[in-house]
PDB file of C-alpha atoms in Angstrom:
ATOM      1  CA  MET A   1      -0.096   0.142  -0.015  1.00 85.00           C
ATOM      2  CA  ILE A   2       2.680   2.598   0.785  1.00 86.00           C
ATOM      3  CA  GLN A   3       4.581   1.621  -2.603  1.00 86.00           C
ATOM      4  CA  GLU A   4       1.090   2.379  -4.371  1.00 84.00           C
ATOM      5  CA  PHE A   5       1.144   5.860  -2.602  1.00 79.00           C
ATOM      6  CA  LYS A   6       4.533   6.520  -3.588  1.00 78.00           C
ATOM      7  CA  ASP A   7       3.691   5.548  -7.001  1.00 78.00           C
ATOM      8  CA  PHE A   8       0.790   7.844  -6.965  1.00 75.00           C
ATOM      9  CA  ILE A   9       2.782  10.853  -5.736  1.00 71.00           C
ATOM     10  CA  ALA A  10       5.550  10.162  -8.282  1.00 73.00           C
ATOM     11  CA  LYS A  11       3.222  10.649 -11.131  1.00 71.00           C
ATOM     12  CA  GLY A  12       3.309  13.906 -13.129  1.00 64.00           C
ATOM     13  CA  ASN A  13       0.027  14.628 -12.941  1.00 75.00           C
ATOM     14  CA  VAL A  14      -0.019  15.061  -8.946  1.00 74.00           C
ATOM     15  CA  MET A  15       3.134  16.956  -9.286  1.00 74.00           C
ATOM     16  CA  ASP A  16       1.781  19.159 -11.825  1.00 78.00           C
ATOM     17  CA  MET A  17      -1.441  19.731  -9.971  1.00 82.00           C
ATOM     18  CA  ALA A  18       0.535  20.649  -6.743  1.00 81.00           C
ATOM     19  CA  VAL A  19       2.499  23.148  -8.867  1.00 82.00           C
ATOM     20  CA  GLY A  20      -0.554  24.732 -10.211  1.00 83.00           C
ATOM     21  CA  ILE A  21      -2.145  24.783  -6.522  1.00 89.00           C
ATOM     22  CA  ILE A  22       0.698  26.698  -5.476  1.00 90.00           C
ATOM     23  CA  ILE A  23       0.957  29.024  -8.534  1.00 86.00           C
ATOM     24  CA  GLY A  24      -2.671  29.553  -8.201  1.00 83.00           C
ATOM     25  CA  ALA A  25      -2.466  30.843  -4.575  1.00 86.00           C
ATOM     26  CA  ALA A  26       0.229  33.177  -5.587  1.00 86.00           C
ATOM     27  CA  PHE A  27      -1.619  34.267  -8.606  1.00 81.00           C
ATOM     28  CA  THR A  28      -4.619  34.828  -6.290  1.00 82.00           C
ATOM     29  CA  ALA A  29      -2.669  37.168  -4.137  1.00 85.00           C
ATOM     30  CA  ILE A  30      -1.379  39.193  -7.202  1.00 84.00           C
ATOM     31  CA  VAL A  31      -5.040  39.725  -8.935  1.00 78.00           C
ATOM     32  CA  THR A  32      -6.471  40.536  -5.248  1.00 80.00           C
ATOM     33  CA  SER A  33      -3.889  43.231  -4.768  1.00 85.00           C
ATOM     34  CA  LEU A  34      -4.357  44.457  -8.576  1.00 80.00           C
ATOM     35  CA  VAL A  35      -7.960  44.840  -7.736  1.00 76.00           C
ATOM     36  CA  GLY A  36      -7.927  46.125  -4.345  1.00 78.00           C
ATOM     37  CA  ASP A  37      -5.022  48.372  -4.500  1.00 85.00           C
ATOM     38  CA  LEU A  38      -5.205  49.777  -8.129  1.00 84.00           C
ATOM     39  CA  ILE A  39      -8.730  49.171  -9.794  1.00 77.00           C
ATOM     40  CA  ASN A  40     -10.830  49.783  -6.967  1.00 75.00           C
ATOM     41  CA  PRO A  41      -9.342  53.088  -6.022  1.00 81.00           C
ATOM     42  CA  ILE A  42      -9.662  54.286  -9.792  1.00 82.00           C
ATOM     43  CA  ILE A  43     -13.293  52.955  -9.934  1.00 75.00           C
ATOM     44  CA  GLY A  44     -14.022  54.855  -6.700  1.00 76.00           C
ATOM     45  CA  LEU A  45     -12.571  58.029  -8.038  1.00 81.00           C
ATOM     46  CA  VAL A  46     -14.692  57.587 -11.182  1.00 80.00           C
ATOM     47  CA  SER A  47     -17.832  56.808  -9.190  1.00 72.00           C
ATOM     48  CA  GLY A  48     -17.491  59.531  -6.659  1.00 76.00           C
ATOM     49  CA  GLY A  49     -16.181  57.107  -3.818  1.00 70.00           C
ATOM     50  CA  VAL A  50     -19.272  54.818  -4.031  1.00 69.00           C
ATOM     51  CA  ASP A  51     -18.987  52.039  -1.299  1.00 70.00           C
ATOM     52  CA  PHE A  52     -21.907  49.796  -0.486  1.00 74.00           C
ATOM     53  CA  THR A  53     -20.337  48.084   2.375  1.00 76.00           C
ATOM     54  CA  ASN A  54     -21.665  49.900   5.376  1.00 79.00           C
ATOM     55  CA  ASN A  55     -25.362  49.621   3.884  1.00 83.00           C
ATOM     56  CA  TYR A  56     -27.598  47.322   6.082  1.00 86.00           C
ATOM     57  CA  VAL A  57     -30.877  47.018   7.451  1.00 87.00           C
ATOM     58  CA  VAL A  58     -31.444  46.305  11.183  1.00 85.00           C
ATOM     59  CA  LEU A  59     -33.905  43.330  11.308  1.00 86.00           C
ATOM     60  CA  GLY A  60     -33.817  43.116  15.243  1.00 86.00           C
ATOM     61  CA  GLY A  61     -31.909  44.817  18.125  1.00 83.00           C
ATOM     62  CA  GLU A  62     -30.695  48.123  18.988  1.00 83.00           C
ATOM     63  CA  VAL A  63     -28.105  49.999  16.767  1.00 82.00           C
ATOM     64  CA  PRO A  64     -27.387  53.933  16.968  1.00 82.00           C
ATOM     65  CA  ALA A  65     -28.350  55.796  14.047  1.00 80.00           C
ATOM     66  CA  GLY A  66     -25.661  56.242  11.464  1.00 79.00           C
ATOM     67  CA  ALA A  67     -23.598  53.251  13.104  1.00 84.00           C
ATOM     68  CA  SER A  68     -20.980  51.467  10.696  1.00 83.00           C
ATOM     69  CA  LEU A  69     -21.655  48.041   9.837  1.00 82.00           C
ATOM     70  CA  GLU A  70     -18.754  46.854  12.195  1.00 85.00           C
ATOM     71  CA  THR A  71     -20.384  48.670  15.245  1.00 86.00           C
ATOM     72  CA  ALA A  72     -23.795  47.081  14.331  1.00 84.00           C
ATOM     73  CA  ARG A  73     -22.223  43.747  14.409  1.00 84.00           C
ATOM     74  CA  GLU A  74     -20.649  44.280  17.598  1.00 86.00           C
ATOM     75  CA  ALA A  75     -23.791  45.499  19.097  1.00 85.00           C
ATOM     76  CA  GLY A  76     -25.122  42.219  18.416  1.00 84.00           C
ATOM     77  CA  ALA A  77     -27.866  43.268  16.197  1.00 84.00           C
ATOM     78  CA  SER A  78     -29.599  40.810  13.695  1.00 87.00           C
ATOM     79  CA  ILE A  79     -28.618  42.874  10.440  1.00 87.00           C
ATOM     80  CA  PHE A  80     -29.194  42.388   6.770  1.00 88.00           C
ATOM     81  CA  ALA A  81     -25.723  43.458   5.074  1.00 86.00           C
ATOM     82  CA  TYR A  82     -26.927  43.689   1.578  1.00 87.00           C
ATOM     83  CA  GLY A  83     -24.016  46.206   0.830  1.00 84.00           C
ATOM     84  CA  ALA A  84     -21.083  43.875   1.980  1.00 83.00           C
ATOM     85  CA  PHE A  85     -22.796  41.393  -0.628  1.00 88.00           C
ATOM     86  CA  ILE A  86     -23.067  44.034  -3.424  1.00 85.00           C
ATOM     87  CA  MET A  87     -19.302  44.965  -2.797  1.00 81.00           C
ATOM     88  CA  ALA A  88     -18.444  41.262  -2.964  1.00 84.00           C
ATOM     89  CA  VAL A  89     -20.378  40.866  -6.364  1.00 87.00           C
ATOM     90  CA  ILE A  90     -18.630  43.804  -7.804  1.00 81.00           C
ATOM     91  CA  ASN A  91     -15.250  42.582  -6.708  1.00 79.00           C
ATOM     92  CA  PHE A  92     -15.845  39.203  -8.130  1.00 84.00           C
ATOM     93  CA  LEU A  93     -16.890  40.805 -11.713  1.00 86.00           C
ATOM     94  CA  ILE A  94     -13.644  42.936 -11.646  1.00 80.00           C
ATOM     95  CA  ILE A  95     -11.550  39.983 -10.525  1.00 78.00           C
ATOM     96  CA  ALA A  96     -13.323  37.884 -13.155  1.00 84.00           C
ATOM     97  CA  PHE A  97     -12.641  40.301 -15.922  1.00 86.00           C
ATOM     98  CA  VAL A  98      -8.827  40.712 -14.963  1.00 79.00           C
ATOM     99  CA  VAL A  99      -8.540  36.921 -14.970  1.00 80.00           C
ATOM    100  CA  PHE A 100     -10.170  36.967 -18.254  1.00 88.00           C
ATOM    101  CA  MET A 101      -7.897  39.592 -19.863  1.00 87.00           C
ATOM    102  CA  LEU A 102      -4.852  37.679 -18.257  1.00 83.00           C
ATOM    103  CA  VAL A 103      -5.779  34.409 -20.048  1.00 85.00           C
ATOM    104  CA  LYS A 104      -6.512  35.900 -23.270  1.00 92.00           C
ATOM    105  CA  MET A 105      -3.381  37.438 -23.244  1.00 90.00           C
ATOM    106  CA  VAL A 106      -1.444  34.372 -22.335  1.00 86.00           C
ATOM    107  CA  ASN A 107      -3.230  32.213 -25.021  1.00 89.00           C
ATOM    108  CA  ARG A 108      -2.287  34.969 -27.583  1.00 92.00           C
ATOM    109  CA  VAL A 109       1.252  34.802 -26.588  1.00 89.00           C
ATOM    110  CA  LYS A 110       1.027  30.902 -26.360  1.00 87.00           C
ATOM    111  CA  ALA A 111      -0.317  30.816 -29.972  1.00 87.00           C
ATOM    112  CA  ALA A 112       2.192  33.152 -31.540  1.00 85.00           C
ATOM    113  CA  ALA A 113       5.060  30.886 -29.716  1.00 83.00           C
ATOM    114  CA  GLU A 114       3.283  27.630 -31.076  1.00 83.00           C
ATOM    115  CA  LYS A 115       2.942  29.312 -34.713  1.00 76.00           C
ATOM    116  CA  PRO A 116       5.755  28.679 -37.194  1.00 69.00           C
ATOM    117  CA  ASP A 117       7.697  31.860 -38.246  1.00 62.00           C
ATOM    118  CA  ASP A 118       7.897  31.117 -41.723  1.00 61.00           C
ATOM    119  CA  ALA A 119       5.905  28.478 -43.392  1.00 60.00           C
ATOM    120  CA  ALA A 120       8.084  26.316 -45.677  1.00 59.00           C
ATOM    121  CA  PRO A 121       7.015  26.876 -49.034  1.00 65.00           C
ATOM    122  CA  GLU A 122       5.484  23.568 -50.752  1.00 69.00           C
ATOM    123  CA  VAL A 123       7.897  21.881 -53.034  1.00 69.00           C
ATOM    124  CA  GLU A 124       6.296  19.661 -55.884  1.00 73.00           C
ATOM    125  CA  SER A 125       7.952  16.235 -55.635  1.00 76.00           C
ATOM    126  CA  GLY A 126       6.149  14.768 -58.585  1.00 80.00           C
ATOM    127  CA  PRO A 127       3.453  11.750 -58.142  1.00 83.00           C
ATOM    128  CA  SER A 128       3.042   9.998 -55.037  1.00 84.00           C
ATOM    129  CA  GLU A 129       3.810   6.350 -54.851  1.00 86.00           C
ATOM    130  CA  LEU A 130      -0.088   5.512 -54.830  1.00 87.00           C
ATOM    131  CA  ASP A 131      -0.047   7.633 -58.312  1.00 86.00           C
ATOM    132  CA  VAL A 132       2.665   5.563 -59.688  1.00 87.00           C
ATOM    133  CA  LEU A 133       0.920   2.200 -58.441  1.00 87.00           C
ATOM    134  CA  LEU A 134      -2.410   3.071 -59.935  1.00 90.00           C
ATOM    135  CA  GLU A 135      -0.875   3.999 -63.595  1.00 89.00           C
ATOM    136  CA  ILE A 136       1.136   0.637 -63.525  1.00 88.00           C
ATOM    137  CA  ARG A 137      -2.195  -1.142 -62.684  1.00 89.00           C
ATOM    138  CA  ASP A 138      -4.016   0.766 -65.571  1.00 88.00           C
ATOM    139  CA  GLN A 139      -1.189   0.081 -67.880  1.00 88.00           C
ATOM    140  CA  LEU A 140      -1.167  -3.735 -67.103  1.00 85.00           C
ATOM    141  CA  ALA A 141      -4.993  -3.827 -67.585  1.00 85.00           C
ATOM    142  CA  SER A 142      -4.851  -2.042 -71.173  1.00 85.00           C
ATOM    143  CA  GLY A 143      -2.183  -4.662 -72.103  1.00 73.00           C
ATOM    144  CA  ARG A 144       0.754  -2.294 -73.026  1.00 60.00           C
TER     145      ARG A 144
END
């Protein structure tokens, strides 16, 4: 059983998956920073600093008027935090678009690398072996 486990771990697919997970985690940090540190501030600037995070409705409990979402949660009130959900959806859409653009760019670079630089011109090499055999068959059939 231990030998089977060693064989399983040694297979290329498992190692490729492990490398993919590690690179995926690092890539997630990069994309999160890109969105949070570069794109969201620009969107906030363009949209006039719109931030839905602190929008909520009190379902039960006492919350001081104008309190932030964090304060409402600390007060133990039952709240419906629709603003945090809206911001999560907006961030998801931004991250999905950034990842789409990165994958599109990588695919374009990959396709350019796989395409041959100069296509070799076709050289006419004469009749194929099949053509020659068919010609011989036809000549034998005609009796020449």
